[in-house]
Every structure is written in C-alpha cells, then in structure tokens.
Coordinates of C-alpha atoms and ligand atoms in Angstrom, one line a residue:
X1 CA 75.7 40.4 148.9
X2 CA 78.4 38.8 151.0
X3 CA 79.9 40.7 154.0
X4 CA 83.4 42.1 153.3
X5 CA 86.7 40.6 154.4
X6 CA 88.2 43.8 155.8
X7 CA 91.9 44.4 155.5
X8 CA 92.8 43.7 159.1
X9 CA 89.7 41.9 160.0
X10 CA 88.8 44.6 162.5
X11 CA 89.4 47.8 160.6
X12 CA 86.8 48.9 158.1
X13 CA 86.8 52.0 155.9
X14 CA 83.4 53.0 154.5
X15 CA 82.2 55.8 152.2
X16 CA 78.8 57.2 153.3
X17 CA 76.4 59.1 151.1
X18 CA 73.4 61.2 152.3
X19 CA 70.8 62.9 150.1
X20 CA 67.4 62.4 151.8
X21 CA 66.5 66.1 152.3
X22 CA 68.4 69.3 151.4
X23 CA 72.0 68.4 152.2
X24 CA 74.1 66.6 149.7
X25 CA 76.8 64.9 151.8
X26 CA 79.6 62.3 151.6
X27 CA 82.0 61.1 154.2
X28 CA 84.6 58.5 154.9
X29 CA 84.7 56.8 158.2
X30 CA 87.1 54.2 159.6
X31 CA 85.7 51.8 162.2
X32 CA 88.5 50.1 164.2
X33 CA 87.7 47.9 167.2
X34 CA 84.3 49.5 167.5
X35 CA 85.8 53.1 167.6
X36 CA 84.9 55.5 164.8
X37 CA 87.3 57.9 163.2
X38 CA 85.9 60.4 160.7
X39 CA 88.4 60.7 157.9
X40 CA 86.3 63.3 156.0
X41 CA 82.9 64.8 156.1
X42 CA 81.6 67.1 153.4
X43 CA 78.2 68.6 153.4
X44 CA 76.9 70.8 150.6
X45 CA 73.9 72.7 151.8
X46 CA 71.1 73.6 149.3
X47 CA 69.6 76.2 151.7
X48 CA 70.0 79.0 149.2
X49 CA 68.1 77.2 146.5
X50 CA 65.1 76.5 148.8
X51 CA 65.1 79.7 150.9
X52 CA 63.0 81.7 148.4
X53 CA 60.2 79.1 148.9
X54 CA 60.4 79.0 152.7
X55 CA 61.0 75.3 152.8
X56 CA 62.5 72.4 150.9
X57 CA 61.1 71.9 147.3
X58 CA 61.5 68.2 146.5
X59 CA 62.0 68.6 142.8
X60 CA 64.7 71.3 143.3
X61 CA 66.4 69.1 145.9
X62 CA 66.5 66.0 143.7
X63 CA 68.0 68.0 140.8
X64 CA 70.6 69.6 143.1
X65 CA 71.6 66.2 144.5
X66 CA 72.3 65.0 140.9
X67 CA 74.3 68.1 140.3
X68 CA 76.3 68.1 143.5
X69 CA 76.8 64.4 144.5
X70 CA 79.8 63.6 142.3
X71 CA 81.8 66.6 143.4
X72 CA 81.0 66.2 147.1
X73 CA 82.0 62.5 146.9
X74 CA 85.3 63.3 145.2
X75 CA 86.0 66.0 147.8
X76 CA 85.3 63.5 150.6
X77 CA 87.6 60.9 149.1
X78 CA 90.4 63.3 148.5
X79 CA 90.1 64.8 152.0
X80 CA 90.2 61.3 153.5
X81 CA 93.4 60.7 151.4
X82 CA 92.2 57.4 150.0
X83 CA 91.4 55.8 146.6
X84 CA 88.2 53.9 145.9
X85 CA 90.1 50.6 146.1
X86 CA 90.9 51.5 149.7
X87 CA 87.2 51.2 150.6
X88 CA 85.7 48.2 152.3
X89 CA 82.1 49.2 151.5
X90 CA 79.8 52.0 150.5
X91 CA 76.8 53.1 152.6
X92 CA 73.9 55.2 151.2
X93 CA 70.8 56.5 152.8
X94 CA 67.9 54.5 151.4
X95 CA 65.1 56.3 153.3
X96 CA 63.1 57.8 154.9
X97 CA 63.1 61.0 153.0
X98 CA 62.3 62.8 149.8
X99 CA 62.3 60.0 147.3
X100 CA 64.0 61.8 144.4
X101 CA 66.9 62.7 146.5
X102 CA 67.1 59.3 148.2
X103 CA 67.3 57.7 144.8
X104 CA 70.3 59.9 143.8
X105 CA 72.4 58.8 146.8
X106 CA 71.3 55.2 146.7
X107 CA 72.0 54.8 143.0
X108 CA 75.4 56.5 143.4
X109 CA 76.2 54.0 146.1
X110 CA 75.1 51.0 144.0
X111 CA 77.2 52.3 141.1
X112 CA 80.3 52.4 143.3
X113 CA 79.5 49.0 144.8
X114 CA 79.3 47.4 141.3
X115 CA 82.3 49.2 139.8
X116 CA 84.6 48.5 142.8
X117 CA 83.2 45.1 143.8
X118 CA 82.5 46.2 147.3
X119 CA 79.4 45.6 149.5
X120 CA 76.6 48.1 149.6
X121 CA 74.7 49.0 152.8
X122 CA 71.3 50.6 152.3
X123 CA 71.1 52.7 155.5
X124 CA 68.0 54.0 157.3
X125 CA 68.6 57.7 157.8
X126 CA 67.1 57.5 161.3
X127 CA 69.7 54.8 162.2
X128 CA 72.3 57.2 161.1
X129 CA 71.0 59.9 163.6
X130 CA 70.6 57.2 166.3
X131 CA 74.3 56.2 166.0
X132 CA 75.6 59.7 165.4
X133 CA 76.9 60.2 169.0
X134 CA 79.2 57.2 168.5
X135 CA 81.1 59.2 165.9
X136 CA 83.0 61.0 168.7
X137 CA 82.3 59.0 171.8
X138 CA 82.0 55.2 172.3
X139 CA 78.4 55.4 173.7
X140 CA 77.5 51.7 174.5
X141 CA 74.1 50.1 173.8
X142 CA 71.5 50.3 175.2
X143 CA 70.5 53.9 175.4
X144 CA 67.4 56.0 175.4
X145 CA 67.3 58.2 172.3
X146 CA 65.4 61.5 171.7
X147 CA 65.4 62.0 168.0
X148 CA 64.5 65.5 167.1
X149 CA 64.7 66.8 163.5
X150 CA 62.9 68.4 160.7
X151 CA 61.0 65.2 159.9
X152 CA 60.9 63.4 163.3
X153 CA 60.3 63.7 166.9
X154 CA 60.5 60.3 168.7
X155 CA 61.7 58.6 171.8
X156 CA 63.4 55.3 171.1
X157 CA 65.1 52.6 173.1
X158 CA 68.2 51.7 171.1
X159 CA 69.0 48.2 172.4
X160 CA 71.6 47.3 169.8
X161 CA 72.4 47.7 166.1
X162 CA 69.0 47.2 164.3
X163 CA 67.2 46.7 167.6
X164 CA 65.2 49.8 168.3
X165 CA 61.9 50.1 170.1
X166 CA 59.8 53.2 169.5
X167 CA 58.4 54.5 172.8
X168 CA 56.6 57.5 171.5
X169 CA 56.5 59.9 168.6
X170 CA 54.7 62.9 167.2
X171 CA 51.1 62.6 166.2
X172 CA 51.3 65.5 163.8
X173 CA 54.3 67.9 163.1
X174 CA 57.9 67.1 163.8
X175 CA 59.6 69.5 166.3
X176 CA 61.9 70.9 163.6
X177 CA 58.9 71.7 161.5
X178 CA 57.4 73.7 164.4
X179 CA 60.6 75.7 164.5
X180 CA 60.6 76.2 160.7
X181 CA 56.9 77.2 160.7
X182 CA 57.4 79.6 163.6
X183 CA 60.2 81.2 161.7
X184 CA 58.1 81.5 158.6
X185 CA 55.2 83.1 160.4
X186 CA 57.6 85.7 161.9
X187 CA 59.4 86.2 158.6
X188 CA 62.7 84.9 159.9
X189 CA 63.5 82.9 156.9
X190 CA 64.5 79.2 156.3
X191 CA 65.7 77.1 158.0
X192 CA 63.9 78.3 161.1
X193 CA 65.6 76.5 164.0
X194 CA 68.8 78.6 164.1
X195 CA 66.9 81.8 163.4
X196 CA 64.3 81.2 166.1
X197 CA 67.1 80.3 168.6
X198 CA 69.0 83.4 167.8
X199 CA 65.9 85.6 168.1
X200 CA 65.0 83.9 171.4
X201 CA 68.3 84.8 173.0
X202 CA 67.2 88.3 174.0
X203 CA 63.5 87.4 174.6
X204 CA 61.4 86.9 177.7
X205 CA 60.3 83.3 177.8
X206 CA 57.5 84.0 180.3
X207 CA 55.7 86.6 178.4
X208 CA 53.4 84.4 176.3
X209 CA 51.4 81.6 177.8
X210 CA 51.5 79.1 174.9
X211 CA 49.9 75.6 175.1
X212 CA 52.0 72.7 176.2
X213 CA 50.8 70.0 173.9
X214 CA 50.0 66.6 175.3
X215 CA 51.6 67.4 178.6
X216 CA 48.4 66.8 180.6
X217 CA 46.5 64.5 178.2
X218 CA 44.6 61.8 180.2
X219 CA 45.0 59.2 177.5
X220 CA 47.7 56.7 178.4
X221 CA 48.5 56.1 174.8
X222 CA 49.7 59.7 174.6
X223 CA 51.9 59.6 177.7
X224 CA 55.0 59.6 175.6
X225 CA 53.5 61.1 172.4
X226 CA 54.3 64.6 171.0
X227 CA 52.2 67.1 169.2
X228 CA 53.3 70.5 167.8
X229 CA 50.4 71.5 165.4
X230 CA 48.4 73.2 168.2
X231 CA 51.5 75.1 169.4
X232 CA 52.2 76.2 165.8
X233 CA 48.6 77.6 165.5
X234 CA 49.0 79.4 168.9
X235 CA 52.2 81.0 167.7
X236 CA 50.4 82.1 164.5
X237 CA 47.5 83.6 166.4
X238 CA 49.8 85.4 168.9
X239 CA 51.9 86.7 166.1
X240 CA 48.8 88.1 164.4
X241 CA 47.8 89.9 167.5
X242 CA 51.2 91.5 167.8
X243 CA 51.2 93.1 164.3
X244 CA 51.0 96.9 164.2
X245 CA 48.8 98.8 161.7
X246 CA 51.6 98.3 159.2
X247 CA 51.5 94.5 159.6
X248 CA 55.0 94.5 161.2
X249 CA 55.9 92.9 164.6
X250 CA 58.3 94.8 166.8
X251 CA 61.7 93.0 167.3
X252 CA 61.2 92.9 171.0
X253 CA 57.8 91.2 170.6
X254 CA 59.3 88.8 168.1
X255 CA 62.1 87.9 170.5
X256 CA 59.6 87.3 173.4
X257 CA 57.5 85.0 171.2
X258 CA 60.5 83.0 170.0
X259 CA 61.7 82.6 173.6
X260 CA 58.3 81.6 174.8
X261 CA 57.9 79.1 172.0
X262 CA 61.4 77.6 172.5
X263 CA 60.8 77.3 176.3
X264 CA 57.6 75.4 175.7
X265 CA 59.3 73.0 173.3
X266 CA 62.2 72.4 175.7
X267 CA 59.8 71.8 178.6
X268 CA 57.7 69.3 176.6
X269 CA 60.8 67.4 175.4
X270 CA 62.2 67.3 178.9
X271 CA 59.0 66.1 180.5
X272 CA 58.4 63.4 177.9
X273 CA 62.0 62.2 178.2
X274 CA 61.7 62.1 182.0
X275 CA 58.6 59.9 181.7
X276 CA 60.4 57.6 179.3
X277 CA 63.4 57.3 181.7
X278 CA 61.1 55.9 184.4
X279 CA 60.7 52.7 182.2
X280 CA 64.4 52.1 182.2
X281 CA 65.2 52.5 185.9
X282 CA 66.6 48.9 185.8
X283 CA 69.4 49.8 183.3
X284 CA 72.7 49.4 185.1
X285 CA 74.3 52.6 183.7
X286 CA 71.4 54.5 182.1
X287 CA 72.5 56.5 179.1
X288 CA 70.6 59.2 177.3
X289 CA 71.3 60.5 173.8
X290 CA 69.7 63.4 172.0
X291 CA 70.3 63.6 168.2
X292 CA 69.0 65.2 165.0
X293 CA 69.0 68.7 163.7
X294 CA 67.1 70.2 166.6
X295 CA 69.7 68.7 169.0
X296 CA 71.8 71.7 167.9
X297 CA 69.6 74.0 170.0
X298 CA 71.6 75.1 173.0
X299 CA 68.6 75.6 175.3
X300 CA 67.2 72.2 174.5
X301 CA 70.6 70.6 175.0
X302 CA 71.1 72.4 178.4
X303 CA 67.6 71.5 179.7
X304 CA 68.1 67.8 178.8
X305 CA 71.5 67.8 180.3
X306 CA 70.1 69.2 183.6
X307 CA 67.4 66.5 183.5
X308 CA 70.1 63.8 183.1
X309 CA 72.0 65.2 186.1
X310 CA 68.7 65.2 188.2
X311 CA 67.8 61.7 187.2
X312 CA 71.3 60.2 187.4
X313 CA 71.6 59.4 183.7
X314 CA 74.7 60.0 181.5
X315 CA 74.1 62.6 178.8
X316 CA 75.4 62.3 175.2
X317 CA 74.9 64.4 172.2
X318 CA 76.8 64.5 168.9
X319 CA 78.8 67.6 168.3
X320 CA 76.9 70.3 166.4
X321 CA 78.4 69.3 163.0
X322 CA 76.8 65.8 163.3
X323 CA 73.4 66.9 164.6
X324 CA 72.0 68.0 161.3
X325 CA 72.1 65.8 158.3
X326 CA 75.6 64.6 157.4
X327 CA 77.1 61.5 155.7
X328 CA 79.5 60.6 158.5
X329 CA 76.6 59.1 160.5
X330 CA 75.5 57.2 157.4
X331 CA 79.1 55.8 156.9
X332 CA 79.2 54.8 160.5
X333 CA 75.9 53.0 160.3
X334 CA 77.2 51.2 157.2
X335 CA 80.5 50.3 158.9
X336 CA 78.7 49.0 162.0
X337 CA 76.4 46.9 159.8
X338 CA 79.4 45.6 157.8
X339 CA 81.2 44.8 161.0
X340 CA 78.2 42.8 162.1
X341 CA 78.2 40.9 158.7
X342 CA 75.2 42.7 157.3
X343 CA 75.1 44.2 153.8
X344 CA 72.4 44.7 151.2
X345 CA 71.7 43.4 147.7
X346 CA 71.8 45.7 144.7
X347 CA 68.1 45.6 144.4
X348 CA 67.7 47.5 147.7
X349 CA 64.8 50.0 147.3
X350 CA 64.6 53.7 148.1
X351 CA 61.9 54.2 150.7
X352 CA 60.1 57.5 151.4
X353 CA 58.8 56.1 154.7
X354 CA 60.9 53.7 156.8
X355 CA 60.3 53.6 160.5
X356 CA 63.2 52.4 162.6
X357 CA 60.9 50.3 164.8
X358 CA 58.9 48.5 162.1
X359 CA 56.8 46.5 164.6
X360 CA 55.6 49.5 166.6
X361 CA 55.0 51.5 163.5
X362 CA 52.8 48.7 162.0
X363 CA 50.8 48.4 165.2
X364 CA 50.2 52.1 165.7
X365 CA 51.1 54.1 162.7
X366 CA 51.5 57.8 163.6
X367 CA 51.7 58.7 160.0
X368 CA 50.1 57.2 157.0
X369 CA 50.6 57.8 153.3
X370 CA 49.3 61.1 152.2
X371 CA 49.5 62.7 155.6
X372 CA 51.9 65.6 156.2
X373 CA 54.3 65.5 159.0
X374 CA 57.0 63.2 160.2
X375 CA 58.4 60.8 157.6
X376 CA 58.3 57.8 159.9
Ligands
KG4_401 O1 68.3 66.4 161.1 P1 68.0 67.5 160.2 O2 69.2 68.3 159.6 O3 67.1 67.1 159.0 C1 66.1 66.1 159.1 O4 66.4 64.9 159.1 O5 65.0 66.5 159.3 O6 67.1 68.6 160.9 C2 66.7 69.8 160.4 C3 65.8 70.5 161.3 C4 65.2 71.8 160.7 O7 63.8 71.8 161.0 C5 65.9 72.9 161.5 O8 65.1 74.1 161.6 C6 66.2 72.3 162.8 O9 66.6 71.0 162.5 N1 67.2 73.0 163.5 C7 67.1 73.6 164.7 C8 68.3 74.2 165.0 N2 69.2 73.9 164.0 C9 68.5 73.1 163.1 N3 66.0 73.7 165.5 C10 66.2 74.4 166.7 N4 67.3 75.0 167.0 C11 68.4 74.9 166.2 N5 69.5 75.5 166.6
ZN402 ZN1 68.0 63.9 159.5

C-alpha cells in the first residue's frame, strides 16, 4: 500500500493497536518533525481474568481482546479528540505474541485501514518496545538496547528504524518469566514482577547465594547470552527448604529470597550490558536504553543507571507507563515507519514468532518452534 501524504507533509497522526499478550491497548500518537506526542493511551489489563491460573491463558486472552478492543479504541479516539478521518494511518502489532490475540488487533487495524482508506503498518511488538523511549525523549539512533520483558531478554544494537542487530539473548526463560515464576513459587500471585519487587524492598539481598547464570561461562558464544532457568530452579529449591511444617514460608524469609533473586538478576543484566558496551566504545555519544515490562523495576533501573555513569554512557528508559505493553509505542513505530515511506499490504500476516534481527535469529536461533520461553 502506498505511503500516506500527511496533512502538513511532516505531521502524522497514527492510531496504534496492541493485543499480543494480556493487555488490550489503543493509543493515538502524533509525530511532528521526529518528535512524538501521545494524544491518548488506553490500556485495559486482563490481569484479573488470568490471575486465577497464575499466568496468561491464550484462549482467555484472545476472547478478552475481541470483547475489549472496540471500546478501548473508541476511548483512545475520544481522549485524543479526533475523528477517524483525522488519522494518517493505523498501526497494529502483528507479532510476536499469542497468535489469537495478535489476530484480533491486526484484523481490527486492517478493517480501519480499508474502511477509512488509510495505510496499515503491521508492527513488530519488539520494535515498539525498542522505540518506546522516543515517546517522551528524542533519543537518537544508534543506541544499545536491553529489552527485558515477560517474553524477552535481549541486548540489541538499534542502528536505525528497522536496522537492529541482536547481540545476545536468553537461551531459555525470559527475565520477566523468572520474576513471574519466582512469585508463583512463593504464592505472590500474578503478575510476579511488581509483587517480587515489593517483597524484596524489606529483604536482605545477601542472605541467599543464588547462581549467577552464564556470568562465568567459558564459551565465547555465551559472553552476551542470558539464562534464567537455573536461577528459577534454585529459587524453587531454596523456597522448599524454607517451608515450615505447615508448608508456609515466613514473610521475612520470603523477603530475603525475593531480594536475593532480584539482586542476582540485576547483577547479571548489568554485567552483560557492560560487556556489550565494550563493543561500542567507538560510538561518538554512546546511548543506552532499557525497555520492556521488567524495565519498570526500580533496582534494575538504578543499577543500570549507575553502570552508565561509570562507563560514560547516557541512560534512557521510558516512563513506567510505557515500560509494559501499551499501544503508544506501537503507534509511534507505525508513525516512524510511515514517515520513512513504509507501510504494509492488507495481506500482512500475524506472526507468533518474529525476531527483530532476522539475520541473527536465522543463524543462531535461541528458540525454535515448540520450545517454551522467549517468543523471539
Ligand atoms: O513488556 P511486558 O508488559 O510484556 C511482554 O511483552 O512480555 O512485560 C511483562 C513482564 C512480566 O513478566 C512482569 O512480571 C514483568 O514484566 N514486570 C516486572 C515489573 N513490572 C512488570 N518485573 C520486575 N519488576 C517489575 N516492577
Ligand atoms: Zn511487550
């Protein structure tokens, strides 16, 4: 489909739709001279529907997206104060993610594109996260990105729009998954990240000596790789050992375990990021970005910020509301693509797996069909 002729030639207004996991979201973003302005951002969380199962149930998620998407979209449009004919394009997450949900958002986007005669952008959800700091701050390319979420844990060199090199990623669980599983083991509910962080606040991070996965692995191929499955098992074993005769863990022990777990995760993320930074010493003004749901964690943010100060890098992170899944980042990715003259045909497919760096992923797939873990 042809790229749009925007109203002023430089000013683009795009509706974004997100439905790849358990948030149904819609947002309207204006991109003007490369600067983003979020006109509205509505996120309907499905947490309550999935909480009884301790994790996201794909079928429940897909049905909920069908139920919620129209209302969320209408709310985003009315909060932005614009009509559909005021849009220059519509952007929808086309993957990676839970396929039933992705199809709901993508089909909604296609319907709007057809009905209004505007271009469609099929957005990679990871590109949304990668660009998310640019919603509030004009962070220029290139930058080093640590993408940490429920489905991903990757270090990427973001060299430009659509030009992303994967430097390292997890070989098993994503980091958010490790938070969620730790919370599940301790009976802290779902989603686990905020619960573990809250519990860790009063805990002693030095009490338990948990393994630091792949920190001292001799294999060069694993220099920048992550692994969280072993840490998860260690948390499980430690938790078992802390149970009293009644099977209950004392709150103080739970707090110490959460704090120890979180500290190990932060240390691993910082060390891997430091290693990646070495490869970009030649960048004139080196910029580091942390994004994704786990980037909401205050300890992780603080440790990464300290690293940047030590290494002389500038530090950027989206505000908390744009760390987790949201549609503003999808609208921005769509607007940036439209501004670059890129849009998609109406036969764009929904993709459960869709790595940002397709070349690296094809050479060394960290995840193959049927394996659990990160979606890329
Ligand atoms: O980016 P996101 O909303 O969805 C994915 O694309 O995966 O990330 C969700 C993940 C969940 O695993 C959640 O537990 C984690 O982010 N998370 C956190 C925190 N807030 C959310 N992890 C650690 N600390 C937090 N404060
Ligand atoms: Zn996400």
